[in-house]
Tab-separated table of C-alpha atoms in Angstrom:
chain	number	residue	atom	x	y	z
A	1	MET	CA	28.658	-5.378	55.863
A	2	SER	CA	28.522	-2.943	52.925
A	3	ILE	CA	30.533	-2.298	49.813
A	4	GLY	CA	31.893	1.261	49.551
A	5	ALA	CA	31.322	4.215	47.255
A	6	SER	CA	29.887	2.606	44.160
A	7	PRO	CA	26.534	3.787	42.759
A	8	LEU	CA	25.116	0.384	43.663
A	9	SER	CA	25.671	-0.502	47.297
A	10	LEU	CA	24.910	-3.883	48.795
A	11	ARG	CA	24.128	-4.262	52.478
A	12	PHE	CA	23.456	-7.342	54.522
A	13	ASN	CA	21.134	-6.708	57.421
A	14	ALA	CA	20.738	-8.726	60.588
A	15	SER	CA	18.345	-11.233	59.005
A	16	LYS	CA	20.952	-11.985	56.294
A	17	SER	CA	18.710	-10.807	53.443
A	18	LEU	CA	20.113	-8.781	50.601
A	19	THR	CA	19.068	-5.133	50.295
A	20	LEU	CA	19.878	-2.987	47.236
A	21	ARG	CA	20.306	0.763	47.465
A	22	PHE	CA	20.791	2.855	44.328
A	23	ARG	CA	22.535	6.208	44.278
A	24	ALA	CA	22.479	8.383	41.212
A	25	CYS	CA	23.139	11.969	40.416
A	26	ALA	CA	22.428	14.003	37.286
A	27	ALA	CA	25.948	13.382	35.996
A	28	ASP	CA	25.413	9.598	36.171
A	29	VAL	CA	22.123	9.534	34.189
A	30	PRO	CA	22.656	9.623	30.435
A	31	ASP	CA	20.545	12.007	28.390
A	32	PHE	CA	18.880	9.632	25.913
A	33	PHE	CA	16.595	12.183	24.261
A	34	SER	CA	17.757	14.735	21.748
A	35	ALA	CA	16.922	18.404	22.191
A	36	ASP	CA	14.136	18.183	19.584
A	37	TRP	CA	12.611	14.958	20.924
A	38	LEU	CA	9.264	16.497	21.856
A	39	GLN	CA	8.863	18.187	18.467
A	40	SER	CA	9.737	14.983	16.629
A	41	ARG	CA	7.105	13.099	18.664
A	42	ARG	CA	4.463	15.573	17.502
A	43	LYS	CA	5.295	14.947	13.840
A	44	ARG	CA	3.459	12.019	12.330
A	45	PRO	CA	5.258	9.953	9.713
A	46	PHE	CA	4.064	10.874	6.234
A	47	GLY	CA	1.275	8.672	5.011
A	48	PRO	CA	-2.474	8.676	4.421
A	49	ARG	CA	-4.452	11.668	5.693
A	50	LEU	CA	-8.197	11.961	6.001
A	51	SER	CA	-8.033	15.255	4.100
A	52	PHE	CA	-6.414	13.699	0.968
A	53	SER	CA	-8.517	13.021	-2.094
A	54	ALA	CA	-7.680	9.948	-4.182
A	55	GLU	CA	-5.794	12.116	-6.699
A	56	GLU	CA	-3.763	13.772	-3.927
A	57	ALA	CA	-2.929	10.400	-2.387
A	58	VAL	CA	-1.515	9.163	-5.714
A	59	ARG	CA	0.418	12.427	-6.208
A	60	HIS	CA	1.964	12.254	-2.726
A	61	GLN	CA	3.055	8.657	-3.286
A	62	LEU	CA	4.657	9.484	-6.634
A	63	ASP	CA	6.372	12.530	-5.118
A	64	ALA	CA	7.791	10.324	-2.357
A	65	LEU	CA	9.132	7.855	-4.944
A	66	MET	CA	10.603	10.676	-7.042
A	67	PHE	CA	12.696	11.698	-4.022
A	68	ASN	CA	12.974	8.131	-2.712
A	69	ASP	CA	16.239	8.494	-0.796
A	70	GLN	CA	15.382	11.735	1.000
A	71	PRO	CA	15.595	12.114	3.987
A	72	ARG	CA	16.929	8.526	4.232
A	73	PRO	CA	17.400	5.567	1.870
A	74	ASP	CA	14.115	4.111	0.550
A	75	TYR	CA	11.976	6.628	2.426
A	76	GLY	CA	9.683	6.864	-0.613
A	77	ILE	CA	9.068	3.133	-0.450
A	78	GLU	CA	8.235	3.511	3.265
A	79	VAL	CA	5.602	6.082	2.331
A	80	MET	CA	4.165	3.667	-0.250
A	81	TYR	CA	4.010	0.939	2.422
A	82	ARG	CA	2.052	3.273	4.731
A	83	PHE	CA	-0.466	3.933	1.939
A	84	ALA	CA	-0.763	0.220	1.078
A	85	GLY	CA	-4.218	-1.118	1.782
A	86	PHE	CA	-3.414	-4.808	2.117
A	87	ASP	CA	-3.624	-7.097	5.135
A	88	PRO	CA	-0.024	-7.897	6.153
A	89	PHE	CA	-1.106	-11.339	7.374
A	90	GLU	CA	-2.504	-12.469	4.019
A	91	ARG	CA	-1.043	-12.848	0.572
A	92	SER	CA	-1.677	-9.731	-1.510
A	93	THR	CA	-2.299	-8.877	-5.158
A	94	TYR	CA	-0.928	-5.351	-4.646
A	95	PHE	CA	1.639	-5.899	-7.445
A	96	GLY	CA	-0.540	-8.299	-9.468
A	97	PRO	CA	0.496	-11.860	-8.533
A	98	PHE	CA	-0.095	-13.143	-4.998
A	99	PHE	CA	2.828	-12.095	-2.806
A	100	ASP	CA	3.436	-12.229	0.915
A	101	LEU	CA	4.075	-8.519	1.536
A	102	GLY	CA	3.628	-8.468	5.311
A	103	GLN	CA	7.294	-7.667	5.878
A	104	PHE	CA	8.482	-4.282	4.627
A	105	GLU	CA	11.690	-5.806	3.250
A	106	ARG	CA	9.734	-7.969	0.779
A	107	PHE	CA	7.716	-4.949	-0.333
A	108	ARG	CA	10.936	-2.933	-0.741
A	109	ARG	CA	12.618	-5.607	-2.857
A	110	ILE	CA	9.813	-5.578	-5.413
A	111	PHE	CA	10.330	-1.843	-5.943
A	112	HIS	CA	13.961	-2.578	-6.734
A	113	HIS	CA	12.888	-5.186	-9.317
A	114	SER	CA	13.593	-4.029	-12.872
A	115	SER	CA	10.025	-3.108	-13.858
A	116	TYR	CA	9.250	-1.075	-10.718
A	117	ARG	CA	12.625	0.577	-10.184
A	118	VAL	CA	11.747	3.176	-12.849
A	119	LEU	CA	9.570	4.768	-10.138
A	120	LEU	CA	12.549	5.266	-7.812
A	121	GLY	CA	14.015	8.699	-8.447
A	122	HIS	CA	11.988	9.164	-11.643
A	123	ARG	CA	12.482	12.391	-13.603
A	124	GLU	CA	9.064	12.929	-15.152
A	125	ARG	CA	5.507	11.625	-15.037
A	126	LYS	CA	2.235	12.271	-16.767
A	127	ILE	CA	-1.301	11.230	-15.909
A	128	LEU	CA	-2.704	9.285	-18.854
A	129	SER	CA	-6.193	8.664	-17.485
A	130	SER	CA	-8.253	8.846	-14.313
A	131	LEU	CA	-11.508	7.087	-13.552
A	132	ASN	CA	-13.884	6.968	-10.604
A	133	VAL	CA	-14.942	3.337	-10.879
A	134	GLN	CA	-17.296	3.586	-7.901
A	135	GLU	CA	-17.890	6.085	-5.134
A	136	ASN	CA	-15.028	4.608	-3.121
A	137	CYS	CA	-12.781	3.263	-5.922
A	138	TYR	CA	-10.484	5.339	-8.139
A	139	LYS	CA	-8.017	4.278	-10.843
A	140	GLN	CA	-5.246	6.320	-12.407
A	141	ARG	CA	-2.805	5.357	-15.173
A	142	VAL	CA	0.532	7.160	-15.069
A	143	TRP	CA	3.411	7.271	-17.543
A	144	VAL	CA	6.788	7.536	-15.808
A	145	ARG	CA	10.216	8.425	-17.240
A	146	GLY	CA	12.976	7.057	-15.050
A	147	ALA	CA	16.379	8.403	-14.126
A	148	ARG	CA	18.223	6.019	-16.478
A	149	PRO	CA	18.288	6.501	-20.274
A	150	GLU	CA	15.322	5.123	-22.244
A	151	GLU	CA	13.599	4.009	-19.065
A	152	GLU	CA	9.875	4.604	-19.189
A	153	GLU	CA	6.901	2.579	-18.030
A	154	ILE	CA	3.169	2.860	-17.431
A	155	PHE	CA	1.589	2.028	-14.076
A	156	GLN	CA	-1.958	1.826	-12.797
A	157	PHE	CA	-2.862	2.878	-9.258
A	158	THR	CA	-6.083	1.538	-7.767
A	159	MET	CA	-7.153	3.563	-4.750
A	160	VAL	CA	-9.911	2.454	-2.380
A	161	GLN	CA	-11.556	4.609	0.243
A	162	ARG	CA	-12.038	2.559	3.387
A	163	VAL	CA	-15.415	2.407	5.079
A	164	GLY	CA	-15.488	1.629	8.796
A	165	GLY	CA	-12.686	0.806	11.176
A	166	SER	CA	-9.703	2.941	12.057
A	167	TRP	CA	-9.051	3.856	8.384
A	168	ASP	CA	-12.618	5.042	7.701
A	169	GLY	CA	-12.556	7.683	4.956
A	170	TYR	CA	-8.864	7.262	4.048
A	171	TRP	CA	-7.779	6.573	0.460
A	172	LEU	CA	-5.373	3.599	0.445
A	173	THR	CA	-3.616	1.912	-2.472
A	174	GLU	CA	-5.218	-1.420	-3.269
A	175	SER	CA	-2.836	-2.145	-6.137
A	176	LEU	CA	0.013	-0.713	-8.180
A	177	LEU	CA	0.188	-2.597	-11.457
A	178	HIS	CA	2.760	-2.375	-14.208
A	179	ASP	CA	1.341	-2.327	-17.758
A	180	GLY	CA	2.821	-5.479	-19.154
A	181	ASP	CA	4.116	-8.747	-17.802
A	182	SER	CA	6.434	-7.405	-15.127
A	183	PHE	CA	7.097	-10.716	-13.358
A	184	SER	CA	7.472	-13.059	-16.339
A	185	GLY	CA	11.095	-13.789	-15.416
A	186	GLY	CA	10.184	-14.245	-11.769
A	187	VAL	CA	11.236	-12.163	-8.810
A	188	ALA	CA	13.138	-13.182	-5.720
A	189	TYR	CA	11.426	-11.355	-2.934
């Protein structure tokens, strides 16, 4: 006994077991991939590169935050998360106090906190000082003028070049600190 012209046909054979037979044609199979799928697979998401110096890594992160919502909302914060050199399974001092930043959403919320939001879509920035603390540690202080009136802050990037493992030779951000007491009122992350 069989059921007619559907793409999935059921047949019972003599031993009363159930056999499935699938029929499909090109018109029945949806095309899930876009025309540029292969090219998009070749593109790596923007983040740390072995060829970046510490200064270039800071510049690329600040550029991403300047154009934070391009090509999609909070893309600049995504770039910052890719450069972040913390263990997502441990509490981190990336922003100063110990925070659980393992989930991107918690990391994103801190950037929308009043003291860090000046970085999002900022209009101007100026390097105040740069220092090679050690061979694999670099610090840079940056003054930032935000998009809103009278919004300006100073931040310190601490970059560390990893030694060993899959990130060997890459400059990653160990911390991004606000000059001042940025969390004195607390932050709900």
